[in-house]
mmCIF file of C-alpha atoms and ligand atoms in Angstrom:
data_model
loop_
_atom_site.group_PDB
_atom_site.id
_atom_site.type_symbol
_atom_site.label_atom_id
_atom_site.label_comp_id
_atom_site.label_asym_id
_atom_site.label_seq_id
_atom_site.Cartn_x
_atom_site.Cartn_y
_atom_site.Cartn_z
ATOM 1 C CA MET A 1 0.000 0.000 0.000
ATOM 2 C CA HIS A 2 1.741 3.131 -1.254
ATOM 3 C CA GLU A 3 -0.424 5.338 0.992
ATOM 4 C CA PHE A 4 1.752 4.160 3.845
ATOM 5 C CA ALA A 5 4.942 5.509 2.277
ATOM 6 C CA ILE A 6 3.162 8.669 1.125
ATOM 7 C CA THR A 7 1.780 9.326 4.596
ATOM 8 C CA GLN A 8 5.151 8.577 6.149
ATOM 9 C CA SER A 9 6.592 11.322 3.930
ATOM 10 C CA VAL A 10 3.937 13.759 5.161
ATOM 11 C CA VAL A 11 4.663 12.963 8.803
ATOM 12 C CA ASP A 12 8.446 13.142 8.304
ATOM 13 C CA ALA A 13 8.259 16.514 6.567
ATOM 14 C CA ALA A 14 5.901 17.946 9.194
ATOM 15 C CA CYS A 15 8.008 16.655 12.116
ATOM 16 C CA GLU A 16 11.103 18.161 10.587
ATOM 17 C CA ARG A 17 9.504 21.587 10.223
ATOM 18 C CA ALA A 18 7.839 21.439 13.642
ATOM 19 C CA ALA A 19 11.265 20.967 15.278
ATOM 20 C CA GLY A 20 9.838 19.414 18.415
ATOM 21 C CA ARG A 21 6.717 21.570 18.675
ATOM 22 C CA ARG A 22 3.390 19.838 18.965
ATOM 23 C CA VAL A 23 1.538 19.609 15.634
ATOM 24 C CA ARG A 24 -2.221 20.105 15.903
ATOM 25 C CA SER A 25 -3.190 19.568 12.289
ATOM 26 C CA VAL A 26 -1.720 19.063 8.832
ATOM 27 C CA ARG A 27 -3.319 20.034 5.537
ATOM 28 C CA VAL A 28 -2.550 18.150 2.345
ATOM 29 C CA ARG A 29 -3.732 18.543 -1.248
ATOM 30 C CA VAL A 30 -4.518 15.322 -3.111
ATOM 31 C CA GLY A 31 -5.537 15.265 -6.762
ATOM 32 C CA ALA A 32 -8.213 12.866 -7.988
ATOM 33 C CA LEU A 33 -5.877 11.523 -10.679
ATOM 34 C CA THR A 34 -3.206 10.394 -8.226
ATOM 35 C CA ALA A 35 -3.374 6.816 -7.001
ATOM 36 C CA VAL A 36 -3.839 8.031 -3.434
ATOM 37 C CA VAL A 37 -7.044 7.064 -1.668
ATOM 38 C CA PRO A 38 -7.865 9.653 1.025
ATOM 39 C CA GLU A 39 -9.450 7.077 3.327
ATOM 40 C CA ALA A 40 -6.351 4.885 3.168
ATOM 41 C CA MET A 41 -4.244 7.939 3.903
ATOM 42 C CA ARG A 42 -6.277 8.744 7.026
ATOM 43 C CA PHE A 43 -5.918 5.174 8.201
ATOM 44 C CA CYS A 44 -2.149 5.306 7.732
ATOM 45 C CA PHE A 45 -1.863 8.744 9.300
ATOM 46 C CA ASP A 46 -3.000 7.576 12.724
ATOM 47 C CA LEU A 47 -0.566 4.675 12.622
ATOM 48 C CA VAL A 48 2.412 6.599 11.308
ATOM 49 C CA SER A 49 2.001 9.645 13.559
ATOM 50 C CA GLU A 50 1.932 7.565 16.749
ATOM 51 C CA GLY A 51 4.845 8.462 19.001
ATOM 52 C CA THR A 52 5.767 11.566 16.963
ATOM 53 C CA SER A 53 4.967 15.252 17.491
ATOM 54 C CA LEU A 54 1.978 14.632 15.200
ATOM 55 C CA GLU A 55 0.320 12.090 17.453
ATOM 56 C CA GLY A 56 -3.380 12.920 17.747
ATOM 57 C CA ALA A 57 -3.144 15.613 15.060
ATOM 58 C CA ARG A 58 -5.947 16.170 12.558
ATOM 59 C CA LEU A 59 -5.337 15.421 8.890
ATOM 60 C CA ASP A 60 -7.172 17.766 6.522
ATOM 61 C CA ILE A 61 -7.325 16.550 2.937
ATOM 62 C CA ASP A 62 -8.185 19.015 0.161
ATOM 63 C CA GLN A 63 -9.254 16.922 -2.784
ATOM 64 C CA ARG A 64 -8.701 18.393 -6.225
ATOM 65 C CA PRO A 65 -10.795 17.361 -9.224
ATOM 66 C CA GLY A 66 -9.317 16.030 -12.440
ATOM 67 C CA ILE A 67 -9.423 18.795 -15.088
ATOM 68 C CA GLY A 68 -7.852 18.810 -18.524
ATOM 69 C CA LEU A 69 -7.369 21.520 -21.110
ATOM 70 C CA CYS A 70 -7.815 20.377 -24.714
ATOM 71 C CA ARG A 71 -4.923 21.517 -26.881
ATOM 72 C CA THR A 72 -7.008 20.982 -30.004
ATOM 73 C CA CYS A 73 -10.216 22.911 -29.271
ATOM 74 C CA GLY A 74 -9.247 24.841 -26.151
ATOM 75 C CA ARG A 75 -12.111 23.495 -24.058
ATOM 76 C CA THR A 76 -11.821 22.595 -20.385
ATOM 77 C CA VAL A 77 -12.757 18.970 -19.768
ATOM 78 C CA SER A 78 -13.567 17.256 -16.501
ATOM 79 C CA LEU A 79 -11.491 14.097 -16.158
ATOM 80 C CA ASP A 80 -13.445 11.624 -14.080
ATOM 81 C CA ASP A 81 -11.366 8.675 -15.076
ATOM 82 C CA HIS A 82 -7.908 8.444 -16.508
ATOM 83 C CA VAL A 83 -8.943 8.324 -20.119
ATOM 84 C CA LEU A 84 -7.637 11.550 -21.592
ATOM 85 C CA LEU A 85 -10.258 12.353 -24.189
ATOM 86 C CA CYS A 86 -12.019 15.591 -25.107
ATOM 87 C CA HIS A 87 -15.601 15.807 -26.420
ATOM 88 C CA CYS A 88 -14.099 16.962 -29.735
ATOM 89 C CA GLY A 89 -12.359 13.602 -30.072
ATOM 90 C CA SER A 90 -8.876 14.862 -29.324
ATOM 91 C CA ALA A 91 -6.672 12.982 -26.888
ATOM 92 C CA ASP A 92 -4.205 15.860 -26.726
ATOM 93 C CA LEU A 93 -5.026 17.176 -23.259
ATOM 94 C CA ALA A 94 -2.946 18.991 -20.687
ATOM 95 C CA VAL A 95 -3.879 17.985 -17.154
ATOM 96 C CA VAL A 96 -4.322 21.254 -15.245
ATOM 97 C CA SER A 97 -5.687 19.790 -12.013
ATOM 98 C CA GLY A 98 -5.843 16.399 -10.375
ATOM 99 C CA ARG A 99 -2.196 15.392 -10.113
ATOM 100 C CA GLU A 100 -1.456 17.330 -6.891
ATOM 101 C CA LEU A 101 0.240 15.542 -4.045
ATOM 102 C CA GLU A 102 1.335 18.323 -1.719
ATOM 103 C CA ILE A 103 1.666 19.343 1.899
ATOM 104 C CA VAL A 104 -0.063 22.704 2.216
ATOM 105 C CA SER A 105 0.396 23.789 5.816
ATOM 106 C CA MET A 106 0.270 22.752 9.439
ATOM 107 C CA GLU A 107 -0.785 24.156 12.766
ATOM 108 C CA VAL A 108 1.668 23.949 15.646
ATOM 109 C CA GLY A 109 1.524 25.006 19.285
ATOM 110 C CA MET B 1 -8.277 42.030 28.896
ATOM 111 C CA CYS B 2 -5.309 40.268 27.367
ATOM 112 C CA VAL B 3 -5.522 41.171 23.690
ATOM 113 C CA THR B 4 -3.667 38.139 22.432
ATOM 114 C CA CYS B 5 -5.876 35.556 24.080
ATOM 115 C CA GLY B 6 -8.843 37.338 25.569
ATOM 116 C CA CYS B 7 -8.266 35.662 28.919
ATOM 117 C CA GLY B 8 -9.579 38.565 30.995
ATOM 118 C CA ARG B 9 -6.306 39.457 32.687
ATOM 119 C CA PRO B 10 -5.304 43.124 32.623
ATOM 120 C CA ASP B 11 -2.896 44.382 29.991
ATOM 121 C CA GLY B 12 0.661 44.353 31.131
ATOM 122 C CA PRO B 13 3.887 42.486 30.754
ATOM 123 C CA ALA B 14 3.805 39.195 28.930
ATOM 124 C CA HIS B 15 2.234 36.424 30.933
ATOM 125 C CA HIS B 16 1.785 32.710 30.573
ATOM 126 C CA HIS B 17 -1.417 31.260 29.232
ATOM 127 C CA PRO B 18 -1.945 28.143 31.294
ATOM 128 C CA HIS B 19 -5.305 27.598 29.596
ATOM 129 C CA GLY B 20 -3.613 26.668 26.319
ATOM 130 C CA PRO B 21 -0.965 28.201 24.118
ATOM 131 C CA LEU B 22 -1.709 29.901 20.834
ATOM 132 C CA THR B 23 -1.301 27.911 17.700
ATOM 133 C CA GLU B 24 0.700 29.054 14.734
ATOM 134 C CA THR B 25 0.045 28.133 11.125
ATOM 135 C CA ILE B 26 3.130 27.196 9.135
ATOM 136 C CA THR B 27 2.930 27.207 5.353
ATOM 137 C CA LEU B 28 4.804 24.343 3.738
ATOM 138 C CA GLU B 29 3.555 24.200 0.126
ATOM 139 C CA GLN B 30 5.828 21.384 -0.899
ATOM 140 C CA ARG B 31 5.396 18.153 -2.791
ATOM 141 C CA ILE B 32 4.720 15.220 -0.486
ATOM 142 C CA LEU B 33 7.338 13.162 -2.277
ATOM 143 C CA ALA B 34 9.849 16.015 -2.347
ATOM 144 C CA LYS B 35 12.467 13.968 -0.520
ATOM 145 C CA ASN B 36 12.137 10.988 -2.870
ATOM 146 C CA ASP B 37 12.181 13.263 -5.904
ATOM 147 C CA HIS B 38 15.272 15.035 -4.593
ATOM 148 C CA LEU B 39 17.095 11.716 -4.198
ATOM 149 C CA ALA B 40 15.859 10.628 -7.626
ATOM 150 C CA GLY B 41 17.443 13.783 -9.012
ATOM 151 C CA HIS B 42 20.735 12.782 -7.386
ATOM 152 C CA ASN B 43 20.515 9.314 -8.925
ATOM 153 C CA ARG B 44 19.750 10.800 -12.332
ATOM 154 C CA ALA B 45 22.801 13.082 -12.180
ATOM 155 C CA TRP B 46 25.027 10.240 -10.906
ATOM 156 C CA LEU B 47 23.862 7.995 -13.764
ATOM 157 C CA ALA B 48 24.246 10.720 -16.385
ATOM 158 C CA GLU B 49 27.834 11.391 -15.291
ATOM 159 C CA ARG B 50 28.610 7.741 -16.019
ATOM 160 C CA ARG B 51 26.485 7.609 -19.195
ATOM 161 C CA ILE B 52 24.410 4.822 -17.637
ATOM 162 C CA THR B 53 20.905 4.276 -19.042
ATOM 163 C CA ALA B 54 18.616 3.119 -16.228
ATOM 164 C CA LEU B 55 15.352 1.361 -17.084
ATOM 165 C CA ASN B 56 12.704 0.799 -14.422
ATOM 166 C CA LEU B 57 10.798 -2.425 -15.198
ATOM 167 C CA MET B 58 7.370 -2.707 -13.621
ATOM 168 C CA SER B 59 4.552 -5.240 -13.844
ATOM 169 C CA SER B 60 2.250 -7.338 -11.731
ATOM 170 C CA PRO B 61 3.848 -10.415 -10.127
ATOM 171 C CA GLY B 62 4.779 -13.044 -12.678
ATOM 172 C CA SER B 63 4.390 -11.072 -15.929
ATOM 173 C CA GLY B 64 7.898 -12.147 -16.887
ATOM 174 C CA LYS B 65 10.263 -9.358 -15.812
ATOM 175 C CA THR B 66 13.074 -11.677 -14.722
ATOM 176 C CA THR B 67 12.627 -14.014 -17.711
ATOM 177 C CA LEU B 68 12.755 -11.016 -20.048
ATOM 178 C CA LEU B 69 15.916 -9.806 -18.319
ATOM 179 C CA GLU B 70 17.624 -13.187 -18.514
ATOM 180 C CA ARG B 71 17.222 -13.247 -22.289
ATOM 181 C CA THR B 72 18.039 -9.545 -22.683
ATOM 182 C CA LEU B 73 21.249 -9.811 -20.645
ATOM 183 C CA ARG B 74 22.435 -12.746 -22.744
ATOM 184 C CA HIS B 75 21.727 -10.705 -25.875
ATOM 185 C CA PHE B 76 23.797 -7.739 -24.698
ATOM 186 C CA ARG B 77 26.736 -9.832 -23.517
ATOM 187 C CA GLY B 78 29.834 -8.664 -25.395
ATOM 188 C CA ARG B 79 27.893 -5.771 -26.955
ATOM 189 C CA ARG B 80 27.203 -3.451 -24.071
ATOM 190 C CA PRO B 81 27.959 -3.466 -20.317
ATOM 191 C CA VAL B 82 24.893 -4.274 -18.218
ATOM 192 C CA ALA B 83 23.951 -4.340 -14.535
ATOM 193 C CA VAL B 84 20.794 -5.253 -12.656
ATOM 194 C CA VAL B 85 19.050 -4.134 -9.478
ATOM 195 C CA GLU B 86 16.464 -6.687 -8.333
ATOM 196 C CA GLY B 87 13.637 -5.463 -6.119
ATOM 197 C CA ASP B 88 11.525 -7.997 -4.224
ATOM 198 C CA GLN B 89 9.834 -8.010 -0.856
ATOM 199 C CA GLU B 90 11.703 -11.182 0.150
ATOM 200 C CA THR B 91 14.319 -13.671 -1.124
ATOM 201 C CA THR B 92 17.295 -13.381 -3.454
ATOM 202 C CA LEU B 93 15.769 -15.823 -5.956
ATOM 203 C CA ASP B 94 15.579 -13.320 -8.825
ATOM 204 C CA ALA B 95 19.119 -12.045 -8.197
ATOM 205 C CA ASP B 96 20.320 -15.660 -8.230
ATOM 206 C CA ARG B 97 18.677 -16.163 -11.636
ATOM 207 C CA ILE B 98 20.303 -13.006 -12.985
ATOM 208 C CA ARG B 99 23.711 -13.932 -11.567
ATOM 209 C CA ARG B 100 23.594 -17.149 -13.589
ATOM 210 C CA THR B 101 23.637 -15.040 -16.765
ATOM 211 C CA GLY B 102 27.009 -13.665 -15.635
ATOM 212 C CA SER B 103 25.712 -10.123 -15.085
ATOM 213 C CA PRO B 104 26.491 -7.971 -12.047
ATOM 214 C CA VAL B 105 23.392 -7.814 -9.856
ATOM 215 C CA ILE B 106 22.297 -6.632 -6.442
ATOM 216 C CA GLN B 107 19.120 -7.684 -4.637
ATOM 217 C CA VAL B 108 17.104 -5.121 -2.687
ATOM 218 C CA ASN B 109 14.536 -6.548 -0.284
ATOM 219 C CA THR B 110 11.784 -4.122 0.608
ATOM 220 C CA GLY B 111 10.212 -6.271 3.340
ATOM 221 C CA ALA B 112 6.676 -4.957 3.808
ATOM 222 C CA GLY B 113 7.339 -2.219 1.233
ATOM 223 C CA CYS B 114 5.522 -2.675 -2.059
ATOM 224 C CA HIS B 115 7.860 -0.622 -4.282
ATOM 225 C CA LEU B 116 11.416 0.591 -4.695
ATOM 226 C CA ASP B 117 12.118 4.214 -3.866
ATOM 227 C CA ALA B 118 14.919 6.559 -4.863
ATOM 228 C CA GLY B 119 16.771 6.065 -1.577
ATOM 229 C CA MET B 120 16.881 2.287 -2.082
ATOM 230 C CA LEU B 121 18.229 2.692 -5.611
ATOM 231 C CA HIS B 122 20.776 5.204 -4.351
ATOM 232 C CA ASP B 123 22.128 2.693 -1.820
ATOM 233 C CA ALA B 124 22.040 -0.128 -4.369
ATOM 234 C CA LEU B 125 23.994 1.954 -6.882
ATOM 235 C CA SER B 126 26.786 2.741 -4.477
ATOM 236 C CA THR B 127 27.261 -0.981 -3.785
ATOM 237 C CA LEU B 128 26.739 -2.234 -7.334
ATOM 238 C CA ASP B 129 28.768 0.554 -8.965
ATOM 239 C CA PRO B 130 27.752 -0.251 -12.562
ATOM 240 C CA PRO B 131 30.384 0.383 -15.249
ATOM 241 C CA ALA B 132 30.295 3.578 -17.305
ATOM 242 C CA GLY B 133 28.107 3.339 -20.398
ATOM 243 C CA ALA B 134 26.071 0.439 -19.000
ATOM 244 C CA VAL B 135 22.403 -0.313 -19.385
ATOM 245 C CA LEU B 136 21.096 -0.637 -15.840
ATOM 246 C CA PHE B 137 17.936 -2.714 -15.505
ATOM 247 C CA VAL B 138 15.931 -2.150 -12.340
ATOM 248 C CA GLU B 139 13.331 -4.852 -11.723
ATOM 249 C CA ASN B 140 10.783 -3.260 -9.437
ATOM 250 C CA VAL B 141 8.616 -5.163 -6.952
ATOM 251 C CA GLY B 142 5.821 -7.023 -8.749
ATOM 252 C CA ASN B 143 2.917 -4.617 -8.278
ATOM 253 C CA LEU B 144 0.837 -2.678 -10.799
ATOM 254 C CA VAL B 145 -0.008 0.262 -8.529
ATOM 255 C CA CYS B 146 2.583 1.544 -6.060
ATOM 256 C CA PRO B 147 5.855 1.579 -8.041
ATOM 257 C CA ALA B 148 4.348 4.050 -10.534
ATOM 258 C CA MET B 149 4.394 6.834 -7.957
ATOM 259 C CA PHE B 150 8.074 6.733 -7.062
ATOM 260 C CA ASP B 151 10.617 8.293 -9.381
ATOM 261 C CA LEU B 152 13.907 6.437 -9.054
ATOM 262 C CA GLY B 153 15.955 8.671 -11.341
ATOM 263 C CA GLU B 154 15.578 6.243 -14.244
ATOM 264 C CA ALA B 155 15.757 7.244 -17.902
ATOM 265 C CA ALA B 156 12.524 5.416 -18.725
ATOM 266 C CA LYS B 157 9.756 3.348 -17.207
ATOM 267 C CA VAL B 158 8.948 0.072 -18.936
ATOM 268 C CA VAL B 159 5.653 -1.589 -18.045
ATOM 269 C CA ILE B 160 5.163 -5.260 -18.833
ATOM 270 C CA ILE B 161 1.790 -6.922 -19.142
ATOM 271 C CA SER B 162 1.372 -10.563 -20.121
ATOM 272 C CA VAL B 163 -1.415 -11.940 -22.259
ATOM 273 C CA THR B 164 -2.741 -14.096 -19.417
ATOM 274 C CA GLU B 165 -3.630 -11.007 -17.392
ATOM 275 C CA GLY B 166 -6.523 -9.735 -19.513
ATOM 276 C CA THR B 167 -6.901 -7.118 -22.232
ATOM 277 C CA ASP B 168 -8.424 -4.520 -19.914
ATOM 278 C CA LYS B 169 -5.476 -4.065 -17.529
ATOM 279 C CA PRO B 170 -4.405 -0.621 -18.849
ATOM 280 C CA LEU B 171 -7.854 0.742 -17.982
ATOM 281 C CA LYS B 172 -7.924 -0.965 -14.594
ATOM 282 C CA TYR B 173 -4.436 0.203 -13.612
ATOM 283 C CA PRO B 174 -4.301 3.562 -15.390
ATOM 284 C CA HIS B 175 -1.605 5.112 -13.186
ATOM 285 C CA MET B 176 0.954 2.522 -14.110
ATOM 286 C CA PHE B 177 0.192 2.705 -17.825
ATOM 287 C CA ALA B 178 0.027 6.504 -17.768
ATOM 288 C CA ALA B 179 3.544 6.585 -16.321
ATOM 289 C CA ALA B 180 5.016 4.182 -18.911
ATOM 290 C CA ASP B 181 7.454 5.169 -21.645
ATOM 291 C CA LEU B 182 7.146 1.718 -23.199
ATOM 292 C CA VAL B 183 4.652 -1.117 -22.743
ATOM 293 C CA LEU B 184 5.810 -4.656 -23.461
ATOM 294 C CA ILE B 185 3.040 -7.182 -24.053
ATOM 295 C CA ASN B 186 4.697 -10.429 -22.997
ATOM 296 C CA LYS B 187 3.953 -14.151 -23.401
ATOM 297 C CA ILE B 188 2.525 -13.746 -26.911
ATOM 298 C CA ASP B 189 3.463 -17.405 -27.503
ATOM 299 C CA LEU B 190 0.377 -18.138 -25.361
ATOM 300 C CA LEU B 191 -2.031 -16.128 -27.556
ATOM 301 C CA PRO B 192 -3.566 -19.257 -29.150
ATOM 302 C CA TYR B 193 -4.652 -20.443 -25.699
ATOM 303 C CA VAL B 194 -6.026 -17.301 -24.087
ATOM 304 C CA ASP B 195 -8.693 -14.751 -24.877
ATOM 305 C CA PHE B 196 -6.464 -11.687 -25.269
ATOM 306 C CA ASP B 197 -6.697 -8.955 -27.902
ATOM 307 C CA THR B 198 -3.244 -7.411 -28.407
ATOM 308 C CA ASP B 199 -4.453 -4.492 -30.565
ATOM 309 C CA ARG B 200 -7.198 -3.594 -28.152
ATOM 310 C CA CYS B 201 -4.832 -3.751 -25.185
ATOM 311 C CA ALA B 202 -2.525 -1.338 -27.029
ATOM 312 C CA GLU B 203 -5.521 0.934 -27.679
ATOM 313 C CA TYR B 204 -6.399 0.929 -23.978
ATOM 314 C CA ALA B 205 -2.811 1.791 -23.099
ATOM 315 C CA ARG B 206 -2.968 4.762 -25.495
ATOM 316 C CA ALA B 207 -6.292 5.857 -23.978
ATOM 317 C CA VAL B 208 -4.479 6.660 -20.734
ATOM 318 C CA ASN B 209 -1.141 7.511 -22.380
ATOM 319 C CA PRO B 210 -1.687 8.753 -25.962
ATOM 320 C CA THR B 211 1.937 8.609 -27.127
ATOM 321 C CA VAL B 212 3.043 5.356 -25.475
ATOM 322 C CA ARG B 213 4.633 2.671 -27.612
ATOM 323 C CA THR B 214 3.637 -0.977 -27.252
ATOM 324 C CA LEU B 215 5.723 -3.972 -28.283
ATOM 325 C CA PRO B 216 4.411 -7.559 -28.261
ATOM 326 C CA VAL B 217 7.142 -10.015 -27.196
ATOM 327 C CA SER B 218 7.751 -13.511 -25.941
ATOM 328 C CA ALA B 219 10.505 -13.602 -23.344
ATOM 329 C CA THR B 220 10.679 -17.396 -23.503
ATOM 330 C CA GLY B 221 10.289 -17.875 -27.272
ATOM 331 C CA GLY B 222 12.145 -14.739 -28.366
ATOM 332 C CA ALA B 223 9.501 -13.323 -30.741
ATOM 333 C CA GLY B 224 9.528 -9.513 -30.936
ATOM 334 C CA MET B 225 12.627 -9.206 -28.771
ATOM 335 C CA ASP B 226 14.646 -7.459 -31.497
ATOM 336 C CA GLY B 227 12.264 -4.508 -31.285
ATOM 337 C CA TRP B 228 12.954 -4.312 -27.547
ATOM 338 C CA TYR B 229 16.727 -4.457 -28.032
ATOM 339 C CA ASP B 230 16.503 -1.714 -30.664
ATOM 340 C CA TRP B 231 14.444 0.411 -28.325
ATOM 341 C CA ILE B 232 17.098 0.045 -25.591
ATOM 342 C CA ALA B 233 20.085 0.668 -27.862
ATOM 343 C CA PRO B 234 19.122 1.887 -31.330
ATOM 344 C CA ALA B 235 21.496 0.409 -33.903
HETATM 345 N N1 GTP C 1 4.789 -18.922 -21.983
HETATM 346 C C1 GTP C 1 5.546 -17.927 -21.486
HETATM 347 N N2 GTP C 1 5.855 -17.914 -20.191
HETATM 348 C C2 GTP C 1 6.623 -16.898 -19.727
HETATM 349 C C3 GTP C 1 7.097 -15.871 -20.575
HETATM 350 N N3 GTP C 1 7.812 -14.999 -19.836
HETATM 351 C C4 GTP C 1 7.792 -15.495 -18.569
HETATM 352 N N4 GTP C 1 7.078 -16.623 -18.506
HETATM 353 C C5 GTP C 1 6.826 -17.455 -17.318
HETATM 354 O O1 GTP C 1 6.104 -16.713 -16.363
HETATM 355 C C6 GTP C 1 6.490 -17.077 -15.037
HETATM 356 C C7 GTP C 1 6.903 -15.871 -14.239
HETATM 357 O O2 GTP C 1 8.040 -15.297 -14.857
HETATM 358 P P1 GTP C 1 9.056 -14.335 -14.068
HETATM 359 O O3 GTP C 1 10.065 -13.922 -15.062
HETATM 360 O O4 GTP C 1 9.514 -14.980 -12.823
HETATM 361 O O5 GTP C 1 8.103 -13.131 -13.714
HETATM 362 P P2 GTP C 1 8.419 -11.818 -12.850
HETATM 363 O O6 GTP C 1 7.633 -10.722 -13.456
HETATM 364 O O7 GTP C 1 9.872 -11.636 -12.742
HETATM 365 O O8 GTP C 1 7.819 -12.214 -11.419
HETATM 366 P P3 GTP C 1 8.029 -11.439 -10.011
HETATM 367 O O9 GTP C 1 9.459 -11.031 -9.927
HETATM 368 O O10 GTP C 1 7.667 -12.465 -8.995
HETATM 369 O O11 GTP C 1 7.087 -10.286 -10.015
HETATM 370 C C8 GTP C 1 7.614 -18.107 -15.198
HETATM 371 O O12 GTP C 1 7.065 -19.389 -15.083
HETATM 372 C C9 GTP C 1 8.112 -17.834 -16.604
HETATM 373 O O13 GTP C 1 8.676 -18.969 -17.211
HETATM 374 C C10 GTP C 1 6.739 -15.921 -21.962
HETATM 375 O O14 GTP C 1 7.104 -15.065 -22.797
HETATM 376 N N5 GTP C 1 5.960 -16.979 -22.358
HETATM 377 MG MG1 MG C 2 11.074 -11.342 -11.046
HETATM 378 ZN ZN1 ZN C 3 -11.127 19.292 -27.672
#
């Protein structure tokens, strides 16, 4: 389960920045086109944060929708699955949202 | 009243807030996998300095990664230096198979981990120390989901699917196929016995990755392998 390694990275990065201070909450941004399942991430978060300065902290997940921009007709297309296809038939799409996998911020103190 | 916390004490010199300290919001705005990607960047630079072409081979368990490598390594013997990093959760079985071809190999066991990451490849490279100009084959842990997310610093990702797995796999595991630079469709010697549509599978792969190339091969029989060798090292 890659969510374990992903969540471990979140906890490591937050611990490093917190420098011993207690972390109350962490906010992450997860795109719909990444292979990360928010529920799995929550499950891992409680396990991984145990015994660290993040223990008991809240995990806020901002989910971002999959959105593509068609390079052929210029339209914005919602990408619900991973098939990159515009209504005009073009498969030449730039993904403008949905691939985020970021740590946004955290609350310490 | 204390203006910072509204605790009702008179203004004055700083005082403690035994009822709970203030919290501070720290902005991070960084990629979750920043550390892995940073290490992958190191690997990429290290490999480039030595003109080593690293290929990350990924597939579900048993699609034929090691079999494909065994034949490929024998092909390149005397033509091009090669080296192999074998990733598995447990055992050195695959490394033992590779060693029998006479190629330098190192086994990385990930234990509970379901993928290789850039740090593991970094450590493996410093031990293996592949020769300059080599083709470095990295056999990732058999898994069609997790390895796709972790950049190792490789030059290209090669995804292998075998004809016994079903035509629809690219649609079911879109992340892996979207990340691929090349898709090998393996075990085509079994096509007469299974219900698998090679053209349609290639179409599905292009649905999630419009420019990806697909090559049908048989790692045991040898069919199509010349196309794979040409792709690795164009004549
Ligand atoms: N018929 C046929 N069998 C193949 C072919 N390639 C591999 N196999 C068989 O498939 C089985 C698994 O092959 P491996 O090479 O061990 O597969 P792998 O992807 O390395 O497996 P893991 O490392 O466990 O993920 C073996 O029994 C191989 O002999 C092929 O082209 N045709
Ligand atoms: Mg193998
Ligand atoms: Zn369009």
